[in-house]
Each structure stands twice: as C-alpha cells, then as structure tokens.
Coordinates of C-alpha atoms in Angstrom, one line a residue:
M1 CA -45.5 92.0 24.4
T2 CA -48.7 91.0 26.3
K3 CA -47.0 90.2 29.4
S4 CA -47.2 92.9 32.1
Q5 CA -44.5 94.0 34.7
P6 CA -44.3 96.7 37.1
P7 CA -43.9 100.1 35.3
H8 CA -40.1 100.8 36.2
Q9 CA -38.6 97.3 36.4
T10 CA -35.1 97.3 34.9
S11 CA -33.7 95.0 32.3
A12 CA -31.0 93.6 34.6
D13 CA -33.9 92.5 36.9
A14 CA -35.3 90.7 34.0
T15 CA -32.0 89.1 33.0
D16 CA -31.4 87.9 36.6
S17 CA -34.7 86.1 36.7
A18 CA -33.8 84.2 33.5
H19 CA -30.2 83.5 33.9
H20 CA -28.1 83.7 37.1
H21 CA -25.2 85.7 36.1
P22 CA -23.2 87.0 39.1
A23 CA -23.6 90.7 40.0
G24 CA -21.4 93.0 38.1
T25 CA -20.9 90.7 35.1
E26 CA -21.0 91.8 31.3
P27 CA -24.7 90.6 30.9
Q28 CA -25.9 93.2 33.4
T29 CA -23.7 95.9 31.8
I30 CA -25.2 94.9 28.4
A31 CA -28.9 95.1 29.8
R32 CA -28.2 98.5 31.2
R33 CA -26.6 99.8 28.0
Y34 CA -29.5 98.1 25.9
E35 CA -32.1 100.0 28.0
E36 CA -30.2 103.4 27.6
A37 CA -29.7 103.0 23.8
L38 CA -33.3 101.9 23.3
R39 CA -34.7 104.8 25.3
R40 CA -32.4 107.3 23.3
C41 CA -33.5 105.9 20.0
V42 CA -37.2 106.1 20.9
E43 CA -37.0 109.6 22.5
E44 CA -34.4 111.3 20.1
D45 CA -35.4 109.3 17.0
S46 CA -31.8 109.4 15.6
E47 CA -29.5 107.1 13.8
A48 CA -27.3 107.0 16.8
G49 CA -29.6 104.7 18.5
L50 CA -29.4 102.2 15.7
M51 CA -25.7 102.4 15.7
A52 CA -25.8 101.7 19.5
A53 CA -27.9 98.5 18.5
Y54 CA -25.1 97.5 16.1
S55 CA -22.4 97.9 18.5
L56 CA -24.3 96.0 21.4
A57 CA -25.0 93.1 19.2
R58 CA -21.4 92.5 18.4
E59 CA -20.4 93.0 22.0
A60 CA -23.1 90.5 23.2
L61 CA -21.9 87.5 21.2
P62 CA -18.5 86.9 22.7
E63 CA -19.9 87.3 26.3
D64 CA -22.0 84.2 25.6
I65 CA -25.3 86.1 26.2
Q66 CA -28.0 83.8 24.9
L67 CA -30.9 84.9 22.6
T68 CA -33.4 84.2 25.3
E69 CA -31.5 86.6 27.5
I70 CA -31.5 89.3 24.9
M71 CA -35.2 88.8 24.3
D72 CA -35.7 89.3 28.1
I73 CA -33.8 92.4 28.2
H74 CA -35.6 93.8 25.4
F75 CA -39.1 93.0 26.7
S76 CA -38.1 94.6 30.1
A77 CA -36.7 97.7 28.3
S78 CA -39.6 98.0 25.8
Q79 CA -42.4 97.7 28.5
A80 CA -40.9 100.5 30.5
L81 CA -40.8 102.7 27.5
L82 CA -44.3 101.9 26.4
V83 CA -45.5 102.8 29.7
D84 CA -43.7 106.2 29.8
H85 CA -44.9 107.0 26.3
G86 CA -48.5 105.7 26.5
H87 CA -48.1 102.8 24.1
S88 CA -48.0 105.1 21.1
Q89 CA -47.5 103.9 17.6
Q90 CA -44.4 105.9 17.1
C91 CA -42.8 104.3 20.2
R92 CA -43.8 100.9 19.1
D93 CA -42.2 101.5 15.6
Q94 CA -39.0 102.8 17.1
I95 CA -38.7 99.9 19.4
E96 CA -39.3 97.4 16.6
S97 CA -36.7 99.1 14.5
F98 CA -34.2 98.9 17.1
V99 CA -34.7 95.3 18.0
V100 CA -34.6 94.4 14.3
E101 CA -31.2 96.0 13.8
F102 CA -30.0 94.6 17.0
L103 CA -31.1 90.9 16.1
S104 CA -29.9 91.3 12.5
V105 CA -26.4 92.2 13.5
Y106 CA -26.3 89.6 16.1
D107 CA -27.5 87.1 13.6
M108 CA -24.8 87.9 11.1
A109 CA -22.2 87.9 13.8
L110 CA -23.3 84.7 15.0
K111 CA -23.1 83.2 11.6
G112 CA -19.7 84.6 11.1
Y113 CA -18.6 83.4 14.5
K114 CA -20.0 79.8 13.8
T115 CA -18.1 79.7 10.6
T116 CA -15.0 81.3 11.8
V117 CA -14.6 79.3 15.1
P118 CA -14.3 75.9 13.4
R119 CA -11.8 77.4 10.8
L120 CA -9.8 78.9 13.8
L121 CA -10.0 75.6 15.7
Q122 CA -8.8 73.7 12.7
E123 CA -6.0 76.1 12.2
V124 CA -4.9 75.7 15.8
A125 CA -5.1 71.8 15.4
D126 CA -2.9 72.0 12.4
R127 CA -0.5 74.4 14.1
Q128 CA -0.4 72.2 17.2
K129 CA 0.2 69.2 14.8
A130 CA 2.9 71.1 13.1
E131 CA 4.6 71.9 16.3
A132 CA 4.4 68.4 17.4
E133 CA 6.0 67.2 14.2
L134 CA 8.6 70.1 14.6
R135 CA 9.3 68.8 18.2
Q136 CA 9.7 65.3 16.9
A137 CA 12.0 66.4 14.0
S138 CA 14.0 68.4 16.6
A139 CA 14.2 65.4 18.9
Q140 CA 15.4 63.2 16.0
L141 CA 17.9 65.8 14.7
A142 CA 19.2 66.3 18.4
A143 CA 19.7 62.4 18.8
Q144 CA 21.5 62.4 15.3
R145 CA 23.6 65.4 16.4
D146 CA 24.5 63.5 19.6
T147 CA 25.3 60.4 17.5
L148 CA 27.5 62.5 15.0
D149 CA 29.1 64.2 17.9
K150 CA 30.0 60.8 19.5
L151 CA 31.3 59.5 16.1
V152 CA 33.4 62.6 15.6
A153 CA 34.9 62.5 19.1
D154 CA 35.5 58.7 18.7
R155 CA 37.1 59.5 15.2
T156 CA 39.1 62.3 16.8
R157 CA 40.5 60.2 19.5
D158 CA 41.4 57.6 17.0
L159 CA 43.1 60.2 14.9
L160 CA 45.0 61.5 17.8
K161 CA 46.1 58.0 18.7
K162 CA 47.2 57.4 15.1
T163 CA 49.0 60.7 15.1
E164 CA 50.8 60.0 18.2
V165 CA 51.9 56.6 16.9
L166 CA 53.0 58.4 13.6
D167 CA 54.9 61.0 15.5
K168 CA 56.7 58.5 17.6
T169 CA 57.4 56.4 14.4
L170 CA 58.8 59.6 12.6
D171 CA 60.9 60.3 15.8
H172 CA 62.1 56.8 15.4
L173 CA 62.9 57.1 11.7
R174 CA 64.6 60.4 12.3
Q175 CA 66.8 58.8 14.9
A176 CA 67.5 55.8 12.7
N177 CA 68.5 58.3 9.9
R178 CA 70.9 60.2 12.3
E179 CA 72.3 57.0 13.4
Q180 CA 72.6 55.7 9.8
A181 CA 74.4 58.9 8.9
E182 CA 76.7 58.9 11.7
F183 CA 77.5 55.2 11.1
T184 CA 77.9 55.8 7.3
Y185 CA 80.2 58.7 8.0
A186 CA 82.3 56.8 10.6
I187 CA 82.8 53.9 8.3
S188 CA 83.5 56.0 5.2
H189 CA 86.0 58.1 7.3
D190 CA 87.6 54.9 8.5
L191 CA 87.9 53.4 5.1
K192 CA 89.4 56.7 3.7
S193 CA 92.6 56.2 5.8
P194 CA 93.3 52.5 4.5
S195 CA 92.7 53.8 1.0
N196 CA 95.2 56.5 1.3
T197 CA 97.7 54.3 3.0
I198 CA 97.6 51.5 0.2
T199 CA 97.9 54.3 -2.3
M200 CA 101.0 55.7 -0.4
L201 CA 102.5 52.3 0.1
S202 CA 102.2 51.4 -3.7
D203 CA 104.1 54.5 -4.4
E204 CA 106.7 53.7 -1.9
L205 CA 107.1 50.3 -3.2
E206 CA 107.5 51.5 -6.7
I207 CA 110.1 54.0 -5.8
S208 CA 111.9 51.6 -3.5
L209 CA 112.2 48.9 -6.2
G210 CA 113.0 51.3 -8.9
E211 CA 114.7 49.5 -11.7
H212 CA 114.4 46.1 -10.2
L213 CA 110.6 46.4 -10.6
D214 CA 109.7 44.0 -13.5
T215 CA 106.8 44.6 -16.1
D216 CA 104.3 42.3 -14.2
A217 CA 105.0 43.9 -10.9
A218 CA 104.5 47.3 -12.2
E219 CA 101.2 46.3 -13.9
L220 CA 100.2 44.9 -10.4
L221 CA 101.2 48.0 -8.6
A222 CA 99.3 50.1 -11.3
L223 CA 96.2 48.0 -10.6
I224 CA 96.5 48.3 -6.8
R225 CA 96.8 52.2 -7.2
M226 CA 93.8 52.3 -9.6
T227 CA 91.8 50.2 -7.2
S228 CA 92.8 52.4 -4.3
V229 CA 91.9 55.6 -6.2
R230 CA 88.4 54.0 -7.1
M231 CA 88.0 53.1 -3.5
G232 CA 88.9 56.7 -2.4
R233 CA 86.3 58.0 -4.8
L234 CA 83.7 55.7 -3.6
V235 CA 84.4 56.7 0.1
D236 CA 84.2 60.3 -1.0
D237 CA 80.7 59.7 -2.6
V238 CA 79.5 57.8 0.6
L239 CA 80.7 60.6 2.7
A240 CA 78.8 63.1 0.5
Y241 CA 75.7 61.0 0.6
S242 CA 75.7 60.5 4.3
R243 CA 76.1 64.3 4.9
C244 CA 72.9 64.7 3.0
L245 CA 71.0 62.2 4.8
D246 CA 70.1 64.4 7.8
H247 CA 71.2 67.8 6.5
Q248 CA 68.8 70.4 7.8
A249 CA 70.9 73.4 6.9
P250 CA 68.9 76.7 6.8
L251 CA 68.1 77.7 3.1
G252 CA 69.3 81.0 2.0
R253 CA 70.1 82.9 -1.2
V254 CA 72.3 81.0 -3.6
D255 CA 73.7 82.6 -6.8
L256 CA 73.0 79.8 -9.3
N257 CA 74.9 81.4 -12.0
G258 CA 78.0 81.8 -9.8
V259 CA 77.8 78.0 -8.7
L260 CA 77.3 76.8 -12.2
H261 CA 80.5 78.8 -13.4
D262 CA 82.5 77.3 -10.4
I263 CA 81.3 73.8 -11.5
L264 CA 82.5 74.3 -15.1
E265 CA 85.9 75.7 -13.8
D266 CA 86.2 72.5 -11.8
L267 CA 85.4 70.4 -14.6
R268 CA 87.5 72.1 -17.1
F269 CA 90.0 69.1 -17.5
D270 CA 87.1 66.8 -18.2
I271 CA 85.4 69.3 -20.6
I272 CA 88.7 69.8 -22.7
R273 CA 89.4 66.0 -22.7
S274 CA 86.1 65.2 -24.0
G275 CA 85.8 68.1 -26.3
A276 CA 82.4 68.8 -24.6
T277 CA 80.4 72.0 -25.5
I278 CA 78.5 73.6 -22.5
T279 CA 75.7 76.2 -23.3
M280 CA 74.3 77.8 -20.2
A281 CA 71.3 80.2 -20.1
D282 CA 71.3 83.0 -17.5
V283 CA 69.4 81.6 -14.4
P284 CA 68.0 83.5 -11.3
S285 CA 69.2 83.1 -7.7
I286 CA 67.4 80.3 -5.7
M287 CA 66.8 79.4 -2.0
G288 CA 69.0 76.7 -1.1
D289 CA 72.2 75.4 0.6
P290 CA 75.2 76.2 -1.5
M291 CA 77.2 72.9 -0.8
Q292 CA 74.1 70.9 -1.6
V293 CA 73.3 73.0 -4.7
K294 CA 76.9 72.6 -6.0
L295 CA 76.9 68.8 -5.2
L296 CA 73.6 68.5 -7.2
F297 CA 74.6 70.1 -10.4
Q298 CA 78.2 69.0 -10.5
N299 CA 77.0 65.4 -10.5
L300 CA 74.3 66.2 -13.2
I301 CA 76.9 68.1 -15.4
S302 CA 79.6 65.5 -14.8
N303 CA 77.3 62.6 -15.8
A304 CA 76.3 64.6 -18.9
I305 CA 80.0 64.8 -20.0
K306 CA 80.8 61.2 -18.9
Y307 CA 78.0 59.3 -20.5
C308 CA 78.6 60.4 -24.1
S309 CA 78.2 58.3 -27.2
P310 CA 81.5 57.0 -28.7
G311 CA 82.5 59.4 -31.5
R312 CA 80.2 62.1 -30.7
P313 CA 81.4 65.0 -28.5
P314 CA 79.3 65.8 -25.7
R315 CA 76.9 68.8 -25.9
V316 CA 75.3 69.9 -22.6
L317 CA 72.5 72.4 -22.5
I318 CA 71.6 74.1 -19.2
T319 CA 68.3 76.1 -19.4
A320 CA 65.9 77.7 -16.9
K321 CA 62.2 78.1 -17.1
I322 CA 61.3 80.9 -14.7
Q323 CA 58.0 80.9 -12.9
P324 CA 56.7 83.4 -10.2
T325 CA 57.8 81.5 -7.2
R326 CA 59.9 78.7 -8.6
V327 CA 62.6 78.2 -11.4
R328 CA 63.0 74.9 -13.2
V329 CA 66.4 74.1 -14.0
T330 CA 67.2 71.4 -16.8
V331 CA 70.5 69.9 -17.7
S332 CA 70.2 68.1 -21.1
D333 CA 72.8 66.1 -23.0
N334 CA 73.3 64.3 -26.3
G335 CA 74.7 61.2 -24.6
I336 CA 73.8 57.5 -24.7
G337 CA 70.4 58.0 -23.1
I338 CA 68.6 55.6 -20.6
A339 CA 65.9 53.1 -21.3
P340 CA 62.4 53.6 -19.6
Q341 CA 62.6 50.6 -17.6
H342 CA 65.8 51.7 -15.8
F343 CA 64.4 55.3 -14.9
E344 CA 63.7 54.3 -11.2
R345 CA 66.8 52.1 -10.9
I346 CA 69.3 54.8 -11.6
F347 CA 68.3 56.6 -8.6
T348 CA 69.0 53.8 -6.2
L349 CA 72.3 53.5 -4.2
F350 CA 75.0 51.6 -6.0
Q351 CA 72.8 50.7 -9.0
R352 CA 75.1 50.9 -12.1
L353 CA 73.9 50.2 -15.8
H354 CA 77.5 49.9 -17.1
T355 CA 80.7 48.3 -16.1
Y356 CA 83.4 50.4 -14.4
D357 CA 85.7 49.9 -17.2
T358 CA 83.2 51.4 -19.7
Y359 CA 82.0 54.3 -17.5
P360 CA 83.6 54.8 -14.1
G361 CA 81.6 55.7 -11.1
S362 CA 80.3 54.6 -7.7
G363 CA 76.6 54.3 -8.6
I364 CA 75.9 57.0 -5.8
G365 CA 75.7 60.2 -7.8
L366 CA 72.0 60.1 -8.9
A367 CA 70.9 58.8 -5.6
L368 CA 72.7 61.7 -3.8
C369 CA 71.1 64.2 -6.5
K370 CA 67.6 62.9 -5.6
R371 CA 68.3 63.2 -2.0
I372 CA 69.5 66.8 -2.3
A373 CA 66.5 67.5 -4.4
A374 CA 64.2 66.4 -1.6
N375 CA 66.1 68.6 0.9
L376 CA 65.6 71.7 -1.3
G377 CA 62.0 71.1 -1.5
G378 CA 62.0 69.8 -5.2
E379 CA 61.8 66.6 -7.1
L380 CA 64.4 65.4 -9.6
S381 CA 62.7 64.2 -12.9
L382 CA 64.0 62.4 -16.0
T383 CA 63.2 62.4 -19.7
S384 CA 65.4 60.3 -21.9
R385 CA 65.7 58.5 -25.2
Q386 CA 68.2 55.7 -25.6
G387 CA 71.0 56.7 -28.0
V388 CA 69.7 60.4 -28.2
G389 CA 70.2 61.8 -24.8
S390 CA 68.8 62.7 -21.4
S391 CA 67.4 65.7 -19.6
F392 CA 67.3 65.9 -15.7
S393 CA 65.0 68.7 -14.4
I394 CA 64.2 70.2 -10.9
A395 CA 62.0 72.8 -9.7
L396 CA 63.7 75.0 -7.0
K397 CA 62.3 78.0 -5.1
R398 CA 63.1 81.4 -6.3
F399 CA 64.9 83.8 -4.2
V400 CA 62.7 87.0 -4.1
D401 CA 64.0 90.3 -2.9

C-alpha cells in the first residue's frame, strides 16, 4: 500500500483503469459495494462488515471479476479510508481482516467452482450423449414401426384378398349345395312315381291273373314288388337327406322327451317283432328343428333295433348327460357292433357293411344323422366294440327359459 492516489478516488475509477468494463456493469457495482462494506466494517467495527465481505466474494466469482481487479478495488477503497482515519493501526487491522475474509471466501468459492464446473460439464456431455443415443434409438424405432406398419398393411391386404376369395368360394359352395339339393330332390321325386307305378302294376297283374298265376310268376311278382318297395324307401331316404343339405330352419324349443316317445310309438311294430327293450332317461328340452331332431333319433333308435345279434333280443338305452348349456344324448345298444376301421366309412352315403338281405337299408341313415347333427350345431360321435354293441352320442344346445 505504498502507492499514493488522490484522497477521494473511488474504487470504480480504479477498476476502469485496470479493466475496461462498460459503464453500469456488475464490476462497477461490486466495486461500489466493496468500498461501502469496507468503510462500514472499519467505522462500525461490526460482524456485519465481515458478512458483507463473504457475500461480495460469492457474488464476484460468477461475474468473472479477476483477482487483479479485486486487488485494485481493495487498494482504492483502503487508501481512501486510511486518509480519512489518519493511517491508524486500528483502521489498518480492520482493513486487513476484511480483505482476508473476502479473499478466503473467494478462494474457497473459486476452488468449488473449478471442481464443480468440470463435473457439470461432464454431466452435460453425458446427458447430450444420452439424448443423442435416445434420438438414434427413437429414429430406429420409428423406422422399425414404419416397416412393421407396412408389413401389417401388406398382410391385411393379403388377408382381405384371401377373405374375399374365400367368401366367393363359400358363396359358390352354397350355391352348389342348393343346386345339388334341388337336383337330388327333383330326381328323387321323379323316381318316386315310377316306383309307385311298378308296385301298383304288380298288384294289378297279380289280381288280373288270379288263379292262372303259376308259382314261378308269383315269385317273380313278389321280387318285383319287394324291389319296388326297396326302391321307394331308398327314394324316401334320399329325399330326406336332400332336404337337410341346405336346411337352415330357425332353431327353437324342442320337447325331446315328447319326440322320443313319438318315435317309439312309430317303431312299435319293430319293437314288438324283435322283442326289443327300450330304456329311456328323462331328457331336457333342447334347441333344434323338430323335423330334423325326429329324423336324427329315429334313425339311431331304428338302427339299434335292426342291427341286433342273432338270438339276442335288442336292448336300447337312451341316456342324457346334462351340462349348463348343453345336453349330451347317447343311444346305446347290445347289437353286433362296428369294427374301428369302419367308423368313418359308415357315415358316408350309400356305404353298407352288410348285404341287403342280412340287414335291409339304403346306406343313407347315418350320413343323414351326421348332417343333421352339423345343422343342429353338434357332432355325432361313436364308440363301439364288435359283438358287444355301439353307442352314438351327440351334444345338443339346451333350451334355457
């Protein structure tokens, strides 16, 4: 402090002489506040002055005020105070305490700043790197999403085209089924009339010839009549099957108990002739078409009576396993049974396992049952042991009030 200046030169003037900060900038404010705080510390001798030094030091650092500027500010302010207080020792001690406090805080803040700034810069760099990687990942995801969207769109178009083709094919199949049903019905109906005519002419011929009809001729007429009756039954079965090919009757409540009792009444002659025993459990009402339901169970029960073992009276058991929404009805018998290799074959049109003389039939009954089961939303299943018996089972929708 040996350098002399005019008595009342301000610290702002000293700062401007060392560094060229524009007028009104923060260094000038710091210089003015430094001079005021130093004067209050010297003249009042209070802790408030030292606290002001602490605050000023922390404020000076972020404003990029250099240490040389601080020393210039201090020199100007201290010289003015020494002149005013006659260079007293007390004044010098107070000035020294103030500047030591200021420089200590400034040094600690500067060290913290120097260690903090690199860490912050590294954090910023890491953040920027993470953001760049995130942007790159987002771009890759966007590209993958666009690719996936394109694949989905292409797949959707393919599926729509295939669906359109399938719809057209289904329409063609439905049309073919309708035409087949109409054709079958027309042919069967046309065949029914000649069959009836043959039977009628056979009867007329037998009546006309009367006692002149010899044994051979009578046997021939009986064969003709039997063949005509067989043909009539075949035509009736074909007609029944053709009606079910495209039958889409609305399903309603069907009293299955009533239907089964009606069937047993219709089959009374066959039951009495064969000595059959029919045991029937109580079954609930179902959803179905009465005509198709009757055809289904009439064929199953009739077959159970017909395909009996020689010398063993038929025993037919009708059971029902009731479920919440469906009922599984099973028709079981003690007949001749079916070998496993024939399970699929018996559901095919006109497929017979026995000669007509042994077990008469058209070979349509079980095919008709399978078709009706499909119409009713069920599937006809079979379990059988050859020589022991067979069980035909179908799950039907229950009628719920």
